[in-house]
Every structure is written in structure tokens, then in C-alpha cells.
Amino acid sequence: MGLLADTLKNLVSRFIDLSVNERVKDYRSQFFRYQDMMTQVTIETDKALMTFSIAALAALAALNDNVFKPYGWLSFLTLTSFILVVVTVMMGYYVSKELIKDAQRIISDNFKKSLTTPLGQGLENVKFARLSEWLNRISLSLFVAGMILFVVLMGCYIRGV
């Protein structure tokens, strides 16, 4: 009777281990997949902001005296907005790099801690997360402001107001 009970316990524990382990693996896989997707979206957004901002700066440079003389302050504000977009995105890259290094440290610490510690435990406390979020908001806001200013500037230039 003892051998049969031990065998049943072993089978049940293996079944539970397999189902729990599969769930944990699935969770970790999904968690990191979505983290990677969020990172890719942020990178692509930053690339787009940089590309369009640099294009706007090039357009302003090409128009040169045609817009800067008659529309000085508007031209200056537009130029400044796009330059600040480039600066904040560049700062964001550095901050993101530091954020990722801290996230890797947390995941490694969790991996070394125990077999049952979730790898993502504590990732909500990763360094620079708030700063990264704010830099993303600031760069997007500056870009929108720059685009509005650019459209107004082009409207003034085309109409000759």
C-alpha cells in the first residue's frame, strides 16, 4: 500500500509541477514578449519623431531668410521646438539604456534568488522609469507644438501675411 501511495503522490506532484511550470513558462514568455513589443513601439516612435523633426529643421534651414526675417519669433519658436524634440529623444535613448540595464539586473537577481521567484518581480520599481515616461511625453508634446507652429509658419509664409 505504501508503494502505491508513494507512486500516486509522485505522479500527482509531477503533474502539478508540469502544469505549474508550463503556466510559469507561458507567463514569462508572454510578459517578456509584451515588454519587447512596448520597447519596439517606443523605439519606432522615437525614430519617427527624430526623422520628422530633422526634416522640419531642414525645411526651415532651406527657407532661411524667407521665413526668419518676416516671421522671426514664430520661426525661432518652431526651430526651438524641433531642436528640443531631438534633444529630449537623445536624452531618452540614454535614460532607456540605463532603465534596461537596471531591469536586467533585477531579472538576474530574481533568477539567482530562487527557482520560484518570478523573474518580473520588482520590475515596476526599475530606475528611471518615470523619467523615461516623462521624456517620452515631453518629446511628443514638443513635436506636436512644433508641427502646429510649423503649419502656422508655412501658412503665414504662403499667404504672405
C-alpha atoms as an extended CHARMM CRD file, in Angstrom:
* protein
*
       161  EXT
         1         1  MET       CA              0.0000000000        0.0000000000        0.0000000000  PROA      1               0.0000000000
         2         2  GLY       CA              2.8750000000        2.4030000000        0.8410000000  PROA      2               0.0000000000
         3         3  LEU       CA              4.4890000000        1.8940000000       -2.5800000000  PROA      3               0.0000000000
         4         4  LEU       CA              1.2300000000        2.6220000000       -4.3760000000  PROA      4               0.0000000000
         5         5  ALA       CA              0.6000000000        5.7570000000       -2.2870000000  PROA      5               0.0000000000
         6         6  ASP       CA              4.1430000000        6.9960000000       -2.9240000000  PROA      6               0.0000000000
         7         7  THR       CA              3.7800000000        6.3480000000       -6.6400000000  PROA      7               0.0000000000
         8         8  LEU       CA              0.4600000000        8.2240000000       -6.7540000000  PROA      8               0.0000000000
         9         9  LYS       CA              1.9150000000       11.1490000000       -4.7950000000  PROA      9               0.0000000000
        10        10  ASN       CA              4.8770000000       11.2540000000       -7.1490000000  PROA      10              0.0000000000
        11        11  LEU       CA              2.6350000000       11.2140000000      -10.2330000000  PROA      11              0.0000000000
        12        12  VAL       CA              0.3400000000       13.9050000000       -8.8240000000  PROA      12              0.0000000000
        13        13  SER       CA              3.2670000000       16.1190000000       -7.8160000000  PROA      13              0.0000000000
        14        14  ARG       CA              4.8370000000       15.7060000000      -11.2670000000  PROA      14              0.0000000000
        15        15  PHE       CA              1.5380000000       16.5550000000      -12.9360000000  PROA      15              0.0000000000
        16        16  ILE       CA              1.1470000000       19.6400000000      -10.7420000000  PROA      16              0.0000000000
        17        17  ASP       CA              4.7920000000       20.6090000000      -11.3370000000  PROA      17              0.0000000000
        18        18  LEU       CA              4.3420000000       20.2350000000      -15.0930000000  PROA      18              0.0000000000
        19        19  SER       CA              1.1400000000       22.2550000000      -15.1860000000  PROA      19              0.0000000000
        20        20  VAL       CA              2.5040000000       24.9670000000      -12.8750000000  PROA      20              0.0000000000
        21        21  ASN       CA              5.8190000000       25.0640000000      -14.7060000000  PROA      21              0.0000000000
        22        22  GLU       CA              4.0670000000       25.3640000000      -18.0590000000  PROA      22              0.0000000000
        23        23  ARG       CA              1.9340000000       28.1840000000      -16.7060000000  PROA      23              0.0000000000
        24        24  VAL       CA              5.0010000000       29.9530000000      -15.3100000000  PROA      24              0.0000000000
        25        25  LYS       CA              6.8640000000       29.4910000000      -18.6110000000  PROA      25              0.0000000000
        26        26  ASP       CA              3.8530000000       30.7860000000      -20.5210000000  PROA      26              0.0000000000
        27        27  TYR       CA              3.5610000000       33.7840000000      -18.2030000000  PROA      27              0.0000000000
        28        28  ARG       CA              7.2410000000       34.6260000000      -18.5050000000  PROA      28              0.0000000000
        29        29  SER       CA              7.1550000000       34.1980000000      -22.2550000000  PROA      29              0.0000000000
        30        30  GLN       CA              4.1090000000       36.4650000000      -22.6070000000  PROA      30              0.0000000000
        31        31  PHE       CA              5.4850000000       39.0030000000      -20.1510000000  PROA      31              0.0000000000
        32        32  PHE       CA              8.7640000000       39.3650000000      -21.9990000000  PROA      32              0.0000000000
        33        33  ARG       CA              7.0500000000       39.3130000000      -25.3920000000  PROA      33              0.0000000000
        34        34  TYR       CA              4.8860000000       42.2730000000      -24.4220000000  PROA      34              0.0000000000
        35        35  GLN       CA              7.8360000000       44.0700000000      -22.8280000000  PROA      35              0.0000000000
        36        36  ASP       CA              9.7150000000       43.6480000000      -26.0910000000  PROA      36              0.0000000000
        37        37  MET       CA              6.7280000000       44.9090000000      -28.0850000000  PROA      37              0.0000000000
        38        38  MET       CA              6.4390000000       48.0030000000      -25.8590000000  PROA      38              0.0000000000
        39        39  THR       CA             10.1440000000       48.6620000000      -26.3080000000  PROA      39              0.0000000000
        40        40  GLN       CA              9.8270000000       48.3440000000      -30.0830000000  PROA      40              0.0000000000
        41        41  VAL       CA              6.8910000000       50.7760000000      -30.1580000000  PROA      41              0.0000000000
        42        42  THR       CA              8.8810000000       53.2970000000      -28.1340000000  PROA      42              0.0000000000
        43        43  ILE       CA             11.9130000000       52.9240000000      -30.3970000000  PROA      43              0.0000000000
        44        44  GLU       CA              9.8250000000       53.3310000000      -33.5470000000  PROA      44              0.0000000000
        45        45  THR       CA              8.0750000000       56.3800000000      -32.0870000000  PROA      45              0.0000000000
        46        46  ASP       CA             11.4240000000       57.9300000000      -31.2210000000  PROA      46              0.0000000000
        47        47  LYS       CA             12.7150000000       57.2080000000      -34.7300000000  PROA      47              0.0000000000
        48        48  ALA       CA              9.6680000000       58.8560000000      -36.2740000000  PROA      48              0.0000000000
        49        49  LEU       CA              9.9430000000       61.9100000000      -34.0320000000  PROA      49              0.0000000000
        50        50  MET       CA             13.6260000000       62.2700000000      -34.8870000000  PROA      50              0.0000000000
        51        51  THR       CA             13.0740000000       61.8130000000      -38.6250000000  PROA      51              0.0000000000
        52        52  PHE       CA             10.2000000000       64.2920000000      -38.8720000000  PROA      52              0.0000000000
        53        53  SER       CA             11.8980000000       66.8070000000      -36.5720000000  PROA      53              0.0000000000
        54        54  ILE       CA             15.1070000000       66.7360000000      -38.5850000000  PROA      54              0.0000000000
        55        55  ALA       CA             13.0740000000       67.0710000000      -41.7970000000  PROA      55              0.0000000000
        56        56  ALA       CA             11.2990000000       70.1190000000      -40.3510000000  PROA      56              0.0000000000
        57        57  LEU       CA             14.6460000000       71.5980000000      -39.3130000000  PROA      57              0.0000000000
        58        58  ALA       CA             15.9560000000       71.0290000000      -42.8420000000  PROA      58              0.0000000000
        59        59  ALA       CA             12.8680000000       72.7180000000      -44.3070000000  PROA      59              0.0000000000
        60        60  LEU       CA             13.3630000000       75.6950000000      -42.0100000000  PROA      60              0.0000000000
        61        61  ALA       CA             17.0250000000       75.8760000000      -42.9920000000  PROA      61              0.0000000000
        62        62  ALA       CA             16.0860000000       75.7680000000      -46.6840000000  PROA      62              0.0000000000
        63        63  LEU       CA             13.5590000000       78.5850000000      -46.2670000000  PROA      63              0.0000000000
        64        64  ASN       CA             16.1480000000       80.5480000000      -44.2950000000  PROA      64              0.0000000000
        65        65  ASP       CA             15.6920000000       84.3150000000      -44.7320000000  PROA      65              0.0000000000
        66        66  ASN       CA             12.2880000000       83.8770000000      -46.3650000000  PROA      66              0.0000000000
        67        67  VAL       CA             10.7130000000       82.9360000000      -43.0310000000  PROA      67              0.0000000000
        68        68  PHE       CA             13.1930000000       84.1440000000      -40.4280000000  PROA      68              0.0000000000
        69        69  LYS       CA             13.1600000000       87.8100000000      -41.4420000000  PROA      69              0.0000000000
        70        70  PRO       CA              9.4110000000       88.4080000000      -41.6640000000  PROA      70              0.0000000000
        71        71  TYR       CA              8.3500000000       85.8620000000      -39.0150000000  PROA      71              0.0000000000
        72        72  GLY       CA             11.2650000000       85.9370000000      -36.5850000000  PROA      72              0.0000000000
        73        73  TRP       CA              9.6530000000       84.8320000000      -33.3180000000  PROA      73              0.0000000000
        74        74  LEU       CA              7.4220000000       82.2590000000      -34.9490000000  PROA      74              0.0000000000
        75        75  SER       CA             10.4000000000       80.8470000000      -36.8580000000  PROA      75              0.0000000000
        76        76  PHE       CA             12.5270000000       80.8260000000      -33.7120000000  PROA      76              0.0000000000
        77        77  LEU       CA              9.8340000000       79.0430000000      -31.6540000000  PROA      77              0.0000000000
        78        78  THR       CA              9.3340000000       76.4610000000      -34.4010000000  PROA      78              0.0000000000
        79        79  LEU       CA             13.0730000000       75.8540000000      -34.6970000000  PROA      79              0.0000000000
        80        80  THR       CA             13.4380000000       75.6300000000      -30.9230000000  PROA      80              0.0000000000
        81        81  SER       CA             10.5740000000       73.1200000000      -30.6240000000  PROA      81              0.0000000000
        82        82  PHE       CA             12.1270000000       70.7410000000      -33.1210000000  PROA      82              0.0000000000
        83        83  ILE       CA             15.6160000000       71.1120000000      -31.6540000000  PROA      83              0.0000000000
        84        84  LEU       CA             14.1980000000       70.3050000000      -28.2090000000  PROA      84              0.0000000000
        85        85  VAL       CA             12.4700000000       67.2300000000      -29.6610000000  PROA      85              0.0000000000
        86        86  VAL       CA             15.8290000000       65.9830000000      -30.9340000000  PROA      86              0.0000000000
        87        87  VAL       CA             17.4970000000       66.7350000000      -27.5800000000  PROA      87              0.0000000000
        88        88  THR       CA             14.7840000000       65.0290000000      -25.4850000000  PROA      88              0.0000000000
        89        89  VAL       CA             14.7260000000       61.9580000000      -27.7360000000  PROA      89              0.0000000000
        90        90  MET       CA             18.5130000000       61.6830000000      -27.4600000000  PROA      90              0.0000000000
        91        91  MET       CA             18.2660000000       62.0120000000      -23.6700000000  PROA      91              0.0000000000
        92        92  GLY       CA             15.5200000000       59.3810000000      -23.7800000000  PROA      92              0.0000000000
        93        93  TYR       CA             17.8410000000       56.9190000000      -25.5180000000  PROA      93              0.0000000000
        94        94  TYR       CA             20.4000000000       57.2900000000      -22.7370000000  PROA      94              0.0000000000
        95        95  VAL       CA             17.7670000000       57.0210000000      -19.9910000000  PROA      95              0.0000000000
        96        96  SER       CA             16.2330000000       53.9620000000      -21.6990000000  PROA      96              0.0000000000
        97        97  LYS       CA             19.6290000000       52.3020000000      -21.8380000000  PROA      97              0.0000000000
        98        98  GLU       CA             20.0420000000       52.8130000000      -18.0910000000  PROA      98              0.0000000000
        99        99  LEU       CA             16.4740000000       51.6210000000      -17.4830000000  PROA      99              0.0000000000
       100       100  ILE       CA             17.1340000000       48.4170000000      -19.4320000000  PROA      100             0.0000000000
       101       101  LYS       CA             20.3800000000       47.7960000000      -17.5220000000  PROA      101             0.0000000000
       102       102  ASP       CA             18.5050000000       48.1020000000      -14.2230000000  PROA      102             0.0000000000
       103       103  ALA       CA             15.7310000000       45.8050000000      -15.4730000000  PROA      103             0.0000000000
       104       104  GLN       CA             18.3460000000       43.2270000000      -16.4900000000  PROA      104             0.0000000000
       105       105  ARG       CA             19.9050000000       43.4900000000      -13.0230000000  PROA      105             0.0000000000
       106       106  ILE       CA             16.5040000000       42.9080000000      -11.3680000000  PROA      106             0.0000000000
       107       107  ILE       CA             15.7560000000       39.9080000000      -13.5970000000  PROA      107             0.0000000000
       108       108  SER       CA             19.2130000000       38.4170000000      -12.9180000000  PROA      108             0.0000000000
       109       109  ASP       CA             18.8010000000       38.9380000000       -9.1620000000  PROA      109             0.0000000000
       110       110  ASN       CA             15.3880000000       37.2480000000       -9.2710000000  PROA      110             0.0000000000
       111       111  PHE       CA             16.8160000000       34.3590000000      -11.2860000000  PROA      111             0.0000000000
       112       112  LYS       CA             19.5900000000       33.8420000000       -8.7350000000  PROA      112             0.0000000000
       113       113  LYS       CA             17.2770000000       34.2920000000       -5.7320000000  PROA      113             0.0000000000
       114       114  SER       CA             15.2860000000       31.0770000000       -6.1410000000  PROA      114             0.0000000000
       115       115  LEU       CA             13.5950000000       28.8600000000       -8.6710000000  PROA      115             0.0000000000
       116       116  THR       CA             10.1580000000       30.0960000000       -7.6410000000  PROA      116             0.0000000000
       117       117  THR       CA             10.8400000000       33.8350000000       -7.6740000000  PROA      117             0.0000000000
       118       118  PRO       CA              9.0640000000       35.3680000000      -10.6650000000  PROA      118             0.0000000000
       119       119  LEU       CA             11.6030000000       36.9390000000      -12.9900000000  PROA      119             0.0000000000
       120       120  GLY       CA              9.4870000000       40.0620000000      -13.3520000000  PROA      120             0.0000000000
       121       121  GLN       CA              9.1550000000       40.6760000000       -9.6210000000  PROA      121             0.0000000000
       122       122  GLY       CA             10.1670000000       44.2330000000       -8.8030000000  PROA      122             0.0000000000
       123       123  LEU       CA             10.3050000000       45.4670000000      -12.4000000000  PROA      123             0.0000000000
       124       124  GLU       CA              7.7430000000       48.1360000000      -11.5120000000  PROA      124             0.0000000000
       125       125  ASN       CA             10.4980000000       49.7420000000       -9.4110000000  PROA      125             0.0000000000
       126       126  VAL       CA             13.0700000000       49.9000000000      -12.1930000000  PROA      126             0.0000000000
       127       127  LYS       CA             15.2260000000       53.0500000000      -12.0740000000  PROA      127             0.0000000000
       128       128  PHE       CA             14.4630000000       55.8740000000      -14.4760000000  PROA      128             0.0000000000
       129       129  ALA       CA             11.0370000000       54.5050000000      -15.4790000000  PROA      129             0.0000000000
       130       130  ARG       CA              9.2520000000       57.7340000000      -14.5580000000  PROA      130             0.0000000000
       131       131  LEU       CA             11.9390000000       59.8920000000      -16.1490000000  PROA      131             0.0000000000
       132       132  SER       CA             11.7230000000       57.8380000000      -19.3400000000  PROA      132             0.0000000000
       133       133  GLU       CA              7.9480000000       58.1770000000      -19.3750000000  PROA      133             0.0000000000
       134       134  TRP       CA              8.1800000000       61.9510000000      -18.8750000000  PROA      134             0.0000000000
       135       135  LEU       CA             10.8280000000       62.3660000000      -21.5570000000  PROA      135             0.0000000000
       136       136  ASN       CA              8.5800000000       60.4840000000      -23.9870000000  PROA      136             0.0000000000
       137       137  ARG       CA              5.6420000000       62.7300000000      -23.1160000000  PROA      137             0.0000000000
       138       138  ILE       CA              7.7480000000       65.8810000000      -23.3780000000  PROA      138             0.0000000000
       139       139  SER       CA              9.2300000000       64.9230000000      -26.7510000000  PROA      139             0.0000000000
       140       140  LEU       CA              5.8000000000       64.0640000000      -28.1610000000  PROA      140             0.0000000000
       141       141  SER       CA              4.3030000000       67.3040000000      -26.8140000000  PROA      141             0.0000000000
       142       142  LEU       CA              7.1570000000       69.3650000000      -28.2340000000  PROA      142             0.0000000000
       143       143  PHE       CA              6.7470000000       67.6180000000      -31.5710000000  PROA      143             0.0000000000
       144       144  VAL       CA              3.0200000000       68.3740000000      -31.6900000000  PROA      144             0.0000000000
       145       145  ALA       CA              3.7170000000       72.0000000000      -30.7200000000  PROA      145             0.0000000000
       146       146  GLY       CA              6.4530000000       72.1990000000      -33.3480000000  PROA      146             0.0000000000
       147       147  MET       CA              4.1350000000       70.8270000000      -36.0230000000  PROA      147             0.0000000000
       148       148  ILE       CA              1.4190000000       73.3230000000      -35.1320000000  PROA      148             0.0000000000
       149       149  LEU       CA              3.9540000000       76.1580000000      -35.1970000000  PROA      149             0.0000000000
       150       150  PHE       CA              5.3640000000       74.8880000000      -38.4960000000  PROA      150             0.0000000000
       151       151  VAL       CA              1.9210000000       74.7710000000      -40.1120000000  PROA      151             0.0000000000
       152       152  VAL       CA              1.1610000000       78.2970000000      -38.8620000000  PROA      152             0.0000000000
       153       153  LEU       CA              4.5500000000       79.4930000000      -40.1090000000  PROA      153             0.0000000000
       154       154  MET       CA              4.0130000000       77.9210000000      -43.5270000000  PROA      154             0.0000000000
       155       155  GLY       CA              0.5160000000       79.4080000000      -43.6620000000  PROA      155             0.0000000000
       156       156  CYS       CA              1.9280000000       82.8590000000      -42.9260000000  PROA      156             0.0000000000
       157       157  TYR       CA              4.7200000000       82.3760000000      -45.4720000000  PROA      157             0.0000000000
       158       158  ILE       CA              2.3970000000       81.1480000000      -48.2270000000  PROA      158             0.0000000000
       159       159  ARG       CA             -0.1920000000       83.8650000000      -47.6290000000  PROA      159             0.0000000000
       160       160  GLY       CA              2.4980000000       86.4850000000      -47.1960000000  PROA      160             0.0000000000
       161       161  VAL       CA              0.8450000000       87.8020000000      -44.0460000000  PROA      161             0.0000000000
